[in-house]
Every structure is written in C-alpha cells, then in structure tokens.
Amino acid sequence: PLAWRPLGQDVVENAYKAAFEDPRFPPLEESEWGGLDLSVSVLTPPQRMSFKDEADLLAQLRPHIDGLIIEDSRRRALFLPSVWEALPDPKSFLSHLKVKAGLPAGHWSKDFKAQRFEAVEVSDKEEG
C-alpha cells in the first residue's frame, strides 16, 4: 500500500468507502454518525520478508509492531498492527490473515510472500 495521492484526499476517499462502500457491512446511516470513532493509520513502506518456512516467518513477526501483508495463489490480505490487540499470538494472527485472504488457515506454499510495515495511528479518541 504505497501512497499515490495526497494524504488528505486519501483520508477523505477511504473514509467514504469504509462508511458506505465496504461490502462486509451495511452502509452507515445518519443516525450512527454521532457514535463513530475516527482513526487514521499512516503506514511505513512495506518491507519484503525473507523466510524459509512458516515457522521462520512466525519467529520474525514482532507482535504489536508489525502490520503484515501476505500474498499467495493470487490472494492477498493485510492486517494493521492494531489487529495484534485481538490476535496477540503470531500463529493465530497469521492464520486469521490467511482466512481474510481467502486461503485456508493452514495454507502454506513455496510461493507464499509476506511484507511487514509499521503504522502511526491518529485517533479522535481521548487518551486515558
């Protein structure tokens, strides 16, 4: 996910898509707007990871730091670092990401690719 347009434009367009065009959820209704929490994650450029097998990949993951992009069998998915809050175990994190990509949780192949990145999250939530 490399930047290809100004950040402000990207935030506006992606917020709209998340609110009204995400096929996983019904579009937001006006009555829901007041209860929304807004957060924006600015990602570092992804870094391709080198690993010999799944165990090696899992050993390299840094929980609560790394976001992860996986790709295999023409499938691709991304988890932000914040997903570690719900899935703190690296094996579970990777298995759920595979399922998000449309792959079986236990999938592995010689063509499996992974990239890691970090994110800075800005939120409208107050600290504390």
A tleap script that builds the chain and sets N, CA, C and O, in Angstrom:
source leaprc.protein.ff14SB
mol = sequence {
  NPRO LEU ALA TRP ARG PRO LEU GLY GLN ASP
  VAL VAL GLU ASN ALA TYR LYS ALA ALA PHE
  GLU ASP PRO ARG PHE PRO PRO LEU GLU GLU
  SER GLU TRP GLY GLY LEU ASP LEU SER VAL
  SER VAL LEU THR PRO PRO GLN ARG MET SER
  PHE LYS ASP GLU ALA ASP LEU LEU ALA GLN
  LEU ARG PRO HIE ILE ASP GLY LEU ILE ILE
  GLU ASP SER ARG ARG ARG ALA LEU PHE LEU
  PRO SER VAL TRP GLU ALA LEU PRO ASP PRO
  LYS SER PHE LEU SER HIE LEU LYS VAL LYS
  ALA GLY LEU PRO ALA GLY HIE TRP SER LYS
  ASP PHE LYS ALA GLN ARG PHE GLU ALA VAL
  GLU VAL SER ASP LYS GLU GLU CGLY
}
set mol.1.N position { 0.822 -1.191 0.000 }
set mol.1.CA position { 0.000 0.000 0.000 }
set mol.1.C position { 0.869 1.259 0.000 }
set mol.1.O position { 1.105 1.855 1.051 }
set mol.2.N position { 1.333 1.652 -1.157 }
set mol.2.CA position { 2.153 2.847 -1.263 }
set mol.2.C position { 1.280 4.053 -1.568 }
set mol.2.O position { 0.275 3.954 -2.272 }
set mol.3.N position { 1.689 5.206 -1.019 }
set mol.3.CA position { 0.943 6.441 -1.252 }
set mol.3.C position { 1.001 6.805 -2.727 }
set mol.3.O position { 2.058 6.743 -3.355 }
set mol.4.N position { -0.141 7.181 -3.265 }
set mol.4.CA position { -0.172 7.594 -4.664 }
set mol.4.C position { -1.022 8.837 -4.868 }
set mol.4.O position { -1.227 9.286 -5.996 }
set mol.5.N position { -1.519 9.394 -3.753 }
set mol.5.CA position { -2.253 10.656 -3.813 }
set mol.5.C position { -2.023 11.378 -2.484 }
set mol.5.O position { -1.557 10.756 -1.530 }
set mol.6.N position { -2.338 12.677 -2.397 }
set mol.6.CA position { -2.121 13.417 -1.148 }
set mol.6.C position { -2.875 12.787 0.027 }
set mol.6.O position { -3.971 12.252 -0.142 }
set mol.7.N position { -2.274 12.858 1.215 }
set mol.7.CA position { -2.835 12.221 2.406 }
set mol.7.C position { -4.263 12.686 2.694 }
set mol.7.O position { -5.131 11.860 2.980 }
set mol.8.N position { -4.517 13.981 2.622 }
set mol.8.CA position { -5.865 14.486 2.901 }
set mol.8.C position { -6.908 13.889 1.977 }
set mol.8.O position { -7.981 13.485 2.422 }
set mol.9.N position { -6.596 13.834 0.695 }
set mol.9.CA position { -7.520 13.251 -0.283 }
set mol.9.C position { -7.715 11.764 -0.002 }
set mol.9.O position { -8.828 11.247 -0.102 }
set mol.10.N position { -6.632 11.084 0.347 }
set mol.10.CA position { -6.696 9.657 0.640 }
set mol.10.C position { -7.594 9.386 1.854 }
set mol.10.O position { -8.407 8.462 1.834 }
set mol.11.N position { -7.443 10.189 2.897 }
set mol.11.CA position { -8.263 10.018 4.098 }
set mol.11.C position { -9.742 10.209 3.762 }
set mol.11.O position { -10.582 9.403 4.160 }
set mol.12.N position { -10.054 11.270 3.033 }
set mol.12.CA position { -11.451 11.548 2.687 }
set mol.12.C position { -12.045 10.407 1.861 }
set mol.12.O position { -13.131 9.918 2.170 }
set mol.13.N position { -11.337 9.984 0.816 }
set mol.13.CA position { -11.877 8.950 -0.067 }
set mol.13.C position { -11.998 7.599 0.632 }
set mol.13.O position { -12.985 6.889 0.440 }
set mol.14.N position { -10.999 7.239 1.442 }
set mol.14.CA position { -11.072 5.949 2.132 }
set mol.14.C position { -12.100 5.961 3.259 }
set mol.14.O position { -12.721 4.933 3.531 }
set mol.15.N position { -12.291 7.099 3.918 }
set mol.15.CA position { -13.334 7.190 4.945 }
set mol.15.C position { -14.707 6.996 4.308 }
set mol.15.O position { -15.557 6.296 4.857 }
set mol.16.N position { -14.918 7.608 3.166 }
set mol.16.CA position { -16.192 7.449 2.463 }
set mol.16.C position { -16.411 5.983 2.079 }
set mol.16.O position { -17.489 5.430 2.297 }
set mol.17.N position { -15.383 5.367 1.508 }
set mol.17.CA position { -15.512 3.963 1.098 }
set mol.17.C position { -15.794 3.062 2.301 }
set mol.17.O position { -16.623 2.155 2.221 }
set mol.18.N position { -15.102 3.315 3.417 }
set mol.18.CA position { -15.316 2.495 4.611 }
set mol.18.C position { -16.736 2.659 5.147 }
set mol.18.O position { -17.349 1.696 5.607 }
set mol.19.N position { -17.248 3.874 5.085 }
set mol.19.CA position { -18.575 4.148 5.640 }
set mol.19.C position { -19.713 3.668 4.750 }
set mol.19.O position { -20.761 3.255 5.246 }
set mol.20.N position { -19.508 3.720 3.431 }
set mol.20.CA position { -20.643 3.494 2.532 }
set mol.20.C position { -20.453 2.410 1.469 }
set mol.20.O position { -21.427 1.990 0.845 }
set mol.21.N position { -19.218 1.949 1.253 }
set mol.21.CA position { -18.991 1.014 0.149 }
set mol.21.C position { -18.308 -0.284 0.551 }
set mol.21.O position { -17.965 -1.080 -0.323 }
set mol.22.N position { -18.098 -0.525 1.841 }
set mol.22.CA position { -17.451 -1.760 2.285 }
set mol.22.C position { -18.465 -2.899 2.189 }
set mol.22.O position { -19.471 -2.879 2.898 }
set mol.23.N position { -18.224 -3.891 1.328 }
set mol.23.CA position { -19.213 -4.956 1.137 }
set mol.23.C position { -19.428 -5.832 2.373 }
set mol.23.O position { -20.399 -6.588 2.427 }
set mol.24.N position { -18.544 -5.743 3.358 }
set mol.24.CA position { -18.693 -6.558 4.567 }
set mol.24.C position { -19.738 -6.006 5.528 }
set mol.24.O position { -20.202 -6.719 6.418 }
set mol.25.N position { -20.114 -4.732 5.353 }
set mol.25.CA position { -21.013 -4.078 6.302 }
set mol.25.C position { -22.083 -3.284 5.556 }
set mol.25.O position { -21.861 -2.846 4.427 }
set mol.26.N position { -23.246 -3.097 6.189 }
set mol.26.CA position { -24.242 -2.214 5.563 }
set mol.26.C position { -23.741 -0.769 5.628 }
set mol.26.O position { -22.981 -0.423 6.532 }
set mol.27.N position { -24.153 0.071 4.690 }
set mol.27.CA position { -23.734 1.480 4.729 }
set mol.27.C position { -24.189 2.145 6.029 }
set mol.27.O position { -25.248 1.825 6.570 }
set mol.28.N position { -23.370 3.074 6.516 }
set mol.28.CA position { -23.743 3.815 7.718 }
set mol.28.C position { -24.997 4.640 7.466 }
set mol.28.O position { -25.237 5.137 6.365 }
set mol.29.N position { -25.774 4.765 8.511 }
set mol.29.CA position { -26.955 5.620 8.443 }
set mol.29.C position { -26.668 6.892 9.232 }
set mol.29.O position { -25.838 6.898 10.141 }
set mol.30.N position { -27.354 7.950 8.878 }
set mol.30.CA position { -27.110 9.247 9.511 }
set mol.30.C position { -27.219 9.167 11.031 }
set mol.30.O position { -26.479 9.854 11.736 }
set mol.31.N position { -28.116 8.351 11.540 }
set mol.31.CA position { -28.302 8.224 12.990 }
set mol.31.C position { -27.076 7.626 13.685 }
set mol.31.O position { -26.941 7.751 14.902 }
set mol.32.N position { -26.183 6.980 12.934 }
set mol.32.CA position { -24.993 6.352 13.513 }
set mol.32.C position { -23.787 7.287 13.548 }
set mol.32.O position { -22.813 6.996 14.243 }
set mol.33.N position { -23.823 8.378 12.835 }
set mol.33.CA position { -22.653 9.237 12.683 }
set mol.33.C position { -22.105 9.748 14.006 }
set mol.33.O position { -20.889 9.801 14.189 }
set mol.34.N position { -22.984 10.128 14.935 }
set mol.34.CA position { -22.535 10.689 16.204 }
set mol.34.C position { -21.757 9.714 17.067 }
set mol.34.O position { -20.979 10.140 17.920 }
set mol.35.N position { -21.944 8.431 16.872 }
set mol.35.CA position { -21.264 7.427 17.677 }
set mol.35.C position { -19.981 6.897 17.072 }
set mol.35.O position { -19.389 5.956 17.600 }
set mol.36.N position { -19.545 7.488 15.974 }
set mol.36.CA position { -18.350 6.988 15.295 }
set mol.36.C position { -17.067 7.412 15.991 }
set mol.36.O position { -16.977 8.513 16.533 }
set mol.37.N position { -16.087 6.539 15.972 }
set mol.37.CA position { -14.720 6.866 16.359 }
set mol.37.C position { -13.901 6.877 15.084 }
set mol.37.O position { -14.025 5.976 14.255 }
set mol.38.N position { -13.069 7.887 14.920 }
set mol.38.CA position { -12.257 8.017 13.717 }
set mol.38.C position { -10.805 7.751 14.048 }
set mol.38.O position { -10.270 8.306 15.008 }
set mol.39.N position { -10.167 6.906 13.262 }
set mol.39.CA position { -8.723 6.717 13.384 }
set mol.39.C position { -8.147 6.561 11.984 }
set mol.39.O position { -8.768 5.986 11.091 }
set mol.40.N position { -6.950 7.088 11.824 }
set mol.40.CA position { -6.237 7.019 10.554 }
set mol.40.C position { -4.882 6.393 10.832 }
set mol.40.O position { -4.161 6.834 11.728 }
set mol.41.N position { -4.533 5.369 10.070 }
set mol.41.CA position { -3.224 4.730 10.198 }
set mol.41.C position { -2.377 5.115 8.996 }
set mol.41.O position { -2.745 4.855 7.851 }
set mol.42.N position { -1.236 5.738 9.273 }
set mol.42.CA position { -0.284 6.088 8.222 }
set mol.42.C position { 0.798 5.011 8.251 }
set mol.42.O position { 1.476 4.821 9.261 }
set mol.43.N position { 0.949 4.310 7.126 }
set mol.43.CA position { 1.821 3.140 7.072 }
set mol.43.C position { 3.202 3.489 6.544 }
set mol.43.O position { 3.352 4.339 5.666 }
set mol.44.N position { 4.213 2.815 7.098 }
set mol.44.CA position { 5.551 2.911 6.525 }
set mol.44.C position { 5.577 2.075 5.247 }
set mol.44.O position { 4.715 1.216 5.060 }
set mol.45.N position { 6.546 2.308 4.367 }
set mol.45.CA position { 6.629 1.464 3.172 }
set mol.45.C position { 6.818 -0.004 3.568 }
set mol.45.O position { 7.602 -0.296 4.471 }
set mol.46.N position { 6.117 -0.928 2.911 }
set mol.46.CA position { 6.261 -2.346 3.248 }
set mol.46.C position { 7.655 -2.865 2.898 }
set mol.46.O position { 8.255 -2.466 1.900 }
set mol.47.N position { 8.146 -3.759 3.742 }
set mol.47.CA position { 9.453 -4.391 3.544 }
set mol.47.C position { 9.249 -5.886 3.313 }
set mol.47.O position { 8.666 -6.574 4.150 }
set mol.48.N position { 9.730 -6.383 2.179 }
set mol.48.CA position { 9.608 -7.807 1.874 }
set mol.48.C position { 10.382 -8.618 2.907 }
set mol.48.O position { 11.509 -8.273 3.264 }
set mol.49.N position { 9.774 -9.683 3.376 }
set mol.49.CA position { 10.405 -10.555 4.362 }
set mol.49.C position { 10.973 -11.791 3.669 }
set mol.49.O position { 10.387 -12.312 2.721 }
set mol.50.N position { 12.114 -12.246 4.156 }
set mol.50.CA position { 12.722 -13.492 3.672 }
set mol.50.C position { 12.587 -14.535 4.770 }
set mol.50.O position { 12.900 -14.268 5.930 }
set mol.51.N position { 12.122 -15.716 4.404 }
set mol.51.CA position { 11.922 -16.787 5.383 }
set mol.51.C position { 11.976 -18.113 4.643 }
set mol.51.O position { 11.687 -18.186 3.448 }
set mol.52.N position { 12.352 -19.169 5.375 }
set mol.52.CA position { 12.471 -20.485 4.732 }
set mol.52.C position { 11.200 -21.316 4.859 }
set mol.52.O position { 10.962 -22.220 4.059 }
set mol.53.N position { 10.377 -21.004 5.876 }
set mol.53.CA position { 9.132 -21.742 6.087 }
set mol.53.C position { 8.236 -20.927 7.020 }
set mol.53.O position { 8.604 -19.835 7.451 }
set mol.54.N position { 7.074 -21.462 7.321 }
set mol.54.CA position { 6.128 -20.722 8.158 }
set mol.54.C position { 6.684 -20.468 9.555 }
set mol.54.O position { 6.484 -19.387 10.108 }
set mol.55.N position { 7.373 -21.439 10.131 }
set mol.55.CA position { 7.937 -21.257 11.473 }
set mol.55.C position { 8.928 -20.100 11.488 }
set mol.55.O position { 8.965 -19.323 12.442 }
set mol.56.N position { 9.729 -19.983 10.436 }
set mol.56.CA position { 10.693 -18.890 10.328 }
set mol.56.C position { 9.967 -17.548 10.216 }
set mol.56.O position { 10.361 -16.576 10.861 }
set mol.57.N position { 8.919 -17.490 9.409 }
set mol.57.CA position { 8.132 -16.260 9.293 }
set mol.57.C position { 7.541 -15.883 10.649 }
set mol.57.O position { 7.636 -14.729 11.067 }
set mol.58.N position { 6.937 -16.841 11.331 }
set mol.58.CA position { 6.324 -16.574 12.634 }
set mol.58.C position { 7.351 -16.058 13.641 }
set mol.58.O position { 7.049 -15.163 14.431 }
set mol.59.N position { 8.561 -16.615 13.617 }
set mol.59.CA position { 9.612 -16.197 14.546 }
set mol.59.C position { 10.059 -14.755 14.295 }
set mol.59.O position { 10.530 -14.081 15.211 }
set mol.60.N position { 9.912 -14.290 13.064 }
set mol.60.CA position { 10.341 -12.932 12.720 }
set mol.60.C position { 9.294 -11.862 13.035 }
set mol.60.O position { 9.629 -10.681 13.133 }
set mol.61.N position { 8.040 -12.260 13.194 }
set mol.61.CA position { 6.984 -11.274 13.437 }
set mol.61.C position { 7.158 -10.607 14.796 }
set mol.61.O position { 7.509 -11.257 15.781 }
set mol.62.N position { 6.910 -9.307 14.834 }
set mol.62.CA position { 7.021 -8.519 16.058 }
set mol.62.C position { 5.613 -8.083 16.477 }
set mol.62.O position { 5.086 -7.091 15.973 }
set mol.63.N position { 5.005 -8.847 17.418 }
set mol.63.CA position { 3.648 -8.505 17.849 }
set mol.63.C position { 3.538 -7.053 18.317 }
set mol.63.O position { 4.429 -6.529 18.985 }
set mol.64.N position { 2.439 -6.427 17.953 }
set mol.64.CA position { 2.097 -5.050 18.311 }
set mol.64.C position { 2.970 -4.015 17.609 }
set mol.64.O position { 2.808 -2.818 17.847 }
set mol.65.N position { 3.887 -4.446 16.752 }
set mol.65.CA position { 4.728 -3.529 15.971 }
set mol.65.C position { 4.453 -3.704 14.488 }
set mol.65.O position { 4.203 -2.733 13.774 }
set mol.66.N position { 4.501 -4.951 14.030 }
set mol.66.CA position { 4.366 -5.224 12.600 }
set mol.66.C position { 2.922 -5.300 12.141 }
set mol.66.O position { 2.087 -5.949 12.771 }
set mol.67.N position { 2.642 -4.631 11.041 }
set mol.67.CA position { 1.486 -4.952 10.225 }
set mol.67.C position { 1.986 -5.953 9.204 }
set mol.67.O position { 3.193 -6.051 8.983 }
set mol.68.N position { 1.095 -6.696 8.577 }
set mol.68.CA position { 1.538 -7.747 7.673 }
set mol.68.C position { 0.662 -7.797 6.433 }
set mol.68.O position { -0.564 -7.720 6.506 }
set mol.69.N position { 1.324 -7.927 5.295 }
set mol.69.CA position { 0.660 -8.158 4.014 }
set mol.69.C position { 1.111 -9.532 3.550 }
set mol.69.O position { 2.309 -9.808 3.492 }
set mol.70.N position { 0.157 -10.396 3.218 }
set mol.70.CA position { 0.519 -11.705 2.676 }
set mol.70.C position { -0.058 -11.834 1.275 }
set mol.70.O position { -1.044 -11.190 0.916 }
set mol.71.N position { 0.599 -12.698 0.494 }
set mol.71.CA position { 0.143 -12.934 -0.873 }
set mol.71.C position { 0.539 -14.345 -1.288 }
set mol.71.O position { 1.674 -14.776 -1.086 }
set mol.72.N position { -0.422 -15.052 -1.873 }
set mol.72.CA position { -0.165 -16.380 -2.419 }
set mol.72.C position { -1.394 -16.815 -3.217 }
set mol.72.O position { -2.518 -16.421 -2.907 }
set mol.73.N position { -1.174 -17.605 -4.212 }
set mol.73.CA position { -2.266 -18.156 -5.020 }
set mol.73.C position { -3.221 -17.064 -5.507 }
set mol.73.O position { -4.439 -17.244 -5.508 }
set mol.74.N position { -2.657 -15.945 -5.914 }
set mol.74.CA position { -3.423 -14.792 -6.415 }
set mol.74.C position { -4.368 -14.215 -5.361 }
set mol.74.O position { -5.344 -13.543 -5.697 }
set mol.75.N position { -4.077 -14.475 -4.101 }
set mol.75.CA position { -4.850 -13.939 -2.975 }
set mol.75.C position { -3.930 -13.013 -2.184 }
set mol.75.O position { -2.717 -13.216 -2.132 }
set mol.76.N position { -4.528 -11.997 -1.572 }
set mol.76.CA position { -3.743 -11.008 -0.841 }
set mol.76.C position { -4.589 -10.446 0.297 }
set mol.76.O position { -5.800 -10.279 0.151 }
set mol.77.N position { -3.951 -10.155 1.434 }
set mol.77.CA position { -4.656 -9.538 2.559 }
set mol.77.C position { -3.662 -8.783 3.432 }
set mol.77.O position { -2.455 -9.022 3.385 }
set mol.78.N position { -4.200 -7.873 4.224 }
set mol.78.CA position { -3.391 -7.007 5.076 }
set mol.78.C position { -4.032 -6.921 6.455 }
set mol.78.O position { -5.252 -6.801 6.572 }
set mol.79.N position { -3.208 -6.984 7.496 }
set mol.79.CA position { -3.626 -6.667 8.860 }
set mol.79.C position { -2.776 -5.504 9.344 }
set mol.79.O position { -1.555 -5.523 9.192 }
set mol.80.N position { -3.406 -4.499 9.923 }
set mol.80.CA position { -2.695 -3.409 10.577 }
set mol.80.C position { -2.090 -3.910 11.887 }
set mol.80.O position { -2.542 -4.922 12.422 }
set mol.81.N position { -1.071 -3.217 12.414 }
set mol.81.CA position { -0.511 -3.626 13.705 }
set mol.81.C position { -1.552 -3.656 14.827 }
set mol.81.O position { -1.405 -4.428 15.774 }
set mol.82.N position { -2.581 -2.848 14.742 }
set mol.82.CA position { -3.607 -2.816 15.794 }
set mol.82.C position { -4.363 -4.137 15.918 }
set mol.82.O position { -4.991 -4.384 16.948 }
set mol.83.N position { -4.320 -4.987 14.901 }
set mol.83.CA position { -5.008 -6.286 14.962 }
set mol.83.C position { -4.372 -7.194 16.017 }
set mol.83.O position { -5.013 -8.127 16.500 }
set mol.84.N position { -3.107 -6.920 16.378 }
set mol.84.CA position { -2.461 -7.708 17.437 }
set mol.84.C position { -3.239 -7.623 18.751 }
set mol.84.O position { -3.163 -8.542 19.567 }
set mol.85.N position { -3.983 -6.541 18.969 }
set mol.85.CA position { -4.770 -6.417 20.206 }
set mol.85.C position { -5.790 -7.546 20.310 }
set mol.85.O position { -6.040 -8.053 21.404 }
set mol.86.N position { -6.377 -7.942 19.193 }
set mol.86.CA position { -7.374 -9.021 19.184 }
set mol.86.C position { -6.738 -10.391 18.987 }
set mol.86.O position { -7.276 -11.397 19.450 }
set mol.87.N position { -5.596 -10.435 18.302 }
set mol.87.CA position { -4.929 -11.703 17.969 }
set mol.87.C position { -3.460 -11.625 18.379 }
set mol.87.O position { -2.597 -11.488 17.512 }
set mol.88.N position { -3.146 -11.709 19.689 }
set mol.88.CA position { -1.775 -11.490 20.146 }
set mol.88.C position { -0.789 -12.622 19.853 }
set mol.88.O position { 0.421 -12.425 19.961 }
set mol.89.N position { -1.286 -13.796 19.489 }
set mol.89.CA position { -0.416 -14.928 19.183 }
set mol.89.C position { -0.040 -14.899 17.698 }
set mol.89.O position { -0.932 -14.854 16.851 }
set mol.90.N position { 1.262 -14.923 17.357 }
set mol.90.CA position { 1.659 -14.843 15.944 }
set mol.90.C position { 1.003 -15.895 15.049 }
set mol.90.O position { 0.607 -15.580 13.927 }
set mol.91.N position { 0.881 -17.131 15.519 }
set mol.91.CA position { 0.278 -18.178 14.692 }
set mol.91.C position { -1.190 -17.868 14.404 }
set mol.91.O position { -1.655 -18.039 13.276 }
set mol.92.N position { -1.910 -17.418 15.412 }
set mol.92.CA position { -3.311 -17.049 15.235 }
set mol.92.C position { -3.438 -15.820 14.325 }
set mol.92.O position { -4.320 -15.768 13.468 }
set mol.93.N position { -2.565 -14.846 14.511 }
set mol.93.CA position { -2.551 -13.636 13.678 }
set mol.93.C position { -2.407 -14.025 12.210 }
set mol.93.O position { -3.171 -13.563 11.363 }
set mol.94.N position { -1.421 -14.880 11.913 }
set mol.94.CA position { -1.171 -15.291 10.531 }
set mol.94.C position { -2.318 -16.146 9.995 }
set mol.94.O position { -2.731 -15.966 8.849 }
set mol.95.N position { -2.833 -17.063 10.794 }
set mol.95.CA position { -3.941 -17.920 10.346 }
set mol.95.C position { -5.172 -17.101 9.981 }
set mol.95.O position { -5.805 -17.350 8.955 }
set mol.96.N position { -5.510 -16.128 10.813 }
set mol.96.CA position { -6.661 -15.271 10.528 }
set mol.96.C position { -6.424 -14.415 9.284 }
set mol.96.O position { -7.356 -14.157 8.521 }
set mol.97.N position { -5.193 -13.979 9.079 }
set mol.97.CA position { -4.883 -13.189 7.890 }
set mol.97.C position { -5.006 -14.042 6.631 }
set mol.97.O position { -5.468 -13.562 5.595 }
set mol.98.N position { -4.598 -15.297 6.719 }
set mol.98.CA position { -4.773 -16.210 5.577 }
set mol.98.C position { -6.253 -16.353 5.233 }
set mol.98.O position { -6.633 -16.294 4.064 }
set mol.99.N position { -7.079 -16.538 6.249 }
set mol.99.CA position { -8.523 -16.675 6.013 }
set mol.99.C position { -9.075 -15.392 5.392 }
set mol.99.O position { -9.902 -15.451 4.482 }
set mol.100.N position { -8.627 -14.243 5.875 }
set mol.100.CA position { -9.061 -12.972 5.282 }
set mol.100.C position { -8.711 -12.921 3.801 }
set mol.100.O position { -9.463 -12.362 3.002 }
set mol.101.N position { -7.567 -13.503 3.429 }
set mol.101.CA position { -7.136 -13.526 2.030 }
set mol.101.C position { -7.902 -14.554 1.207 }
set mol.101.O position { -7.747 -14.610 -0.013 }
set mol.102.N position { -8.724 -15.364 1.860 }
set mol.102.CA position { -9.458 -16.400 1.138 }
set mol.102.C position { -8.689 -17.702 1.031 }
set mol.102.O position { -9.010 -18.557 0.206 }
set mol.103.N position { -7.674 -17.848 1.867 }
set mol.103.CA position { -6.867 -19.073 1.909 }
set mol.103.C position { -7.255 -19.879 3.147 }
set mol.103.O position { -7.748 -19.304 4.117 }
set mol.104.N position { -7.046 -21.189 3.135 }
set mol.104.CA position { -7.274 -21.970 4.355 }
set mol.104.C position { -6.305 -21.522 5.457 }
set mol.104.O position { -5.183 -21.109 5.163 }
set mol.105.N position { -6.729 -21.601 6.708 }
set mol.105.CA position { -5.900 -21.166 7.833 }
set mol.105.C position { -4.555 -21.880 7.871 }
set mol.105.O position { -3.558 -21.287 8.286 }
set mol.106.N position { -4.506 -23.132 7.450 }
set mol.106.CA position { -3.263 -23.899 7.468 }
set mol.106.C position { -2.472 -23.840 6.177 }
set mol.106.O position { -1.491 -24.568 6.023 }
set mol.107.N position { -2.874 -22.994 5.251 }
set mol.107.CA position { -2.232 -22.927 3.928 }
set mol.107.C position { -0.757 -22.559 4.033 }
set mol.107.O position { -0.368 -21.712 4.836 }
set mol.108.N position { 0.054 -23.212 3.207 }
set mol.108.CA position { 1.455 -22.827 3.023 }
set mol.108.C position { 1.903 -23.318 1.663 }
set mol.108.O position { 1.489 -24.389 1.219 }
set mol.109.N position { 2.739 -22.551 1.004 }
set mol.109.CA position { 3.330 -22.989 -0.259 }
set mol.109.C position { 4.686 -22.329 -0.433 }
set mol.109.O position { 5.023 -21.377 0.271 }
set mol.110.N position { 5.454 -22.842 -1.369 }
set mol.110.CA position { 6.780 -22.273 -1.642 }
set mol.110.C position { 6.684 -20.869 -2.222 }
set mol.110.O position { 7.671 -20.134 -2.217 }
set mol.111.N position { 5.516 -20.486 -2.719 }
set mol.111.CA position { 5.325 -19.167 -3.320 }
set mol.111.C position { 4.750 -18.135 -2.346 }
set mol.111.O position { 4.473 -17.002 -2.738 }
set mol.112.N position { 4.570 -18.518 -1.091 }
set mol.112.CA position { 3.994 -17.617 -0.085 }
set mol.112.C position { 4.909 -16.408 0.098 }
set mol.112.O position { 6.119 -16.554 0.267 }
set mol.113.N position { 4.316 -15.211 0.062 }
set mol.113.CA position { 5.084 -13.971 0.219 }
set mol.113.C position { 4.512 -13.173 1.378 }
set mol.113.O position { 3.314 -13.221 1.657 }
set mol.114.N position { 5.394 -12.434 2.051 }
set mol.114.CA position { 4.963 -11.577 3.153 }
set mol.114.C position { 5.789 -10.296 3.159 }
set mol.114.O position { 6.978 -10.290 2.839 }
set mol.115.N position { 5.119 -9.221 3.531 }
set mol.115.CA position { 5.777 -7.932 3.722 }
set mol.115.C position { 5.312 -7.382 5.064 }
set mol.115.O position { 4.147 -7.531 5.434 }
set mol.116.N position { 6.214 -6.754 5.780 }
set mol.116.CA position { 5.827 -6.139 7.038 }
set mol.116.C position { 5.942 -4.619 6.928 }
set mol.116.O position { 6.677 -4.084 6.098 }
set mol.117.N position { 5.197 -3.953 7.786 }
set mol.117.CA position { 5.225 -2.499 7.842 }
set mol.117.C position { 4.851 -2.077 9.254 }
set mol.117.O position { 4.354 -2.881 10.043 }
set mol.118.N position { 5.092 -0.824 9.560 }
set mol.118.CA position { 4.650 -0.252 10.822 }
set mol.118.C position { 3.601 0.807 10.516 }
set mol.118.O position { 3.433 1.208 9.365 }
set mol.119.N position { 2.906 1.252 11.536 }
set mol.119.CA position { 1.860 2.252 11.332 }
set mol.119.C position { 1.854 3.246 12.485 }
set mol.119.O position { 2.091 2.894 13.641 }
set mol.120.N position { 1.580 4.485 12.136 }
set mol.120.CA position { 1.321 5.517 13.133 }
set mol.120.C position { -0.178 5.767 13.080 }
set mol.120.O position { -0.723 6.114 12.033 }
set mol.121.N position { -0.840 5.587 14.218 }
set mol.121.CA position { -2.294 5.749 14.255 }
set mol.121.C position { -2.659 7.066 14.928 }
set mol.121.O position { -2.179 7.379 16.018 }
set mol.122.N position { -3.506 7.821 14.266 }
set mol.122.CA position { -4.040 9.069 14.803 }
set mol.122.C position { -5.529 8.836 15.013 }
set mol.122.O position { -6.224 8.355 14.118 }
set mol.123.N position { -6.015 9.182 16.206 }
set mol.123.CA position { -7.401 8.870 16.548 }
set mol.123.C position { -8.077 10.071 17.193 }
set mol.123.O position { -7.418 10.934 17.772 }
set mol.124.N position { -9.396 10.115 17.085 }
set mol.124.CA position { -10.144 11.171 17.763 }
set mol.124.C position { -10.495 10.776 19.198 }
set mol.124.O position { -11.126 11.551 19.915 }
set mol.125.N position { -10.090 9.576 19.620 }
set mol.125.CA position { -10.347 9.135 20.994 }
set mol.125.C position { -9.387 9.850 21.940 }
set mol.125.O position { -8.226 10.087 21.606 }
set mol.126.N position { -9.891 10.189 23.128 }
set mol.126.CA position { -9.033 10.809 24.125 }
set mol.126.C position { -8.255 9.724 24.847 }
set mol.126.O position { -8.778 8.639 25.103 }
set mol.127.N position { -6.989 10.021 25.180 }
set mol.127.CA position { -6.159 9.082 25.937 }
set mol.127.C position { -6.707 8.961 27.350 }
set mol.127.O position { -7.271 9.904 27.904 }
set mol.128.N position { -6.522 7.750 27.928 }
set mol.128.CA position { -6.869 7.562 29.327 }
set mol.128.C position { -8.162 6.926 29.465 }
set mol.128.O position { -8.617 6.688 30.584 }
savepdb mol mol.pdb
quit
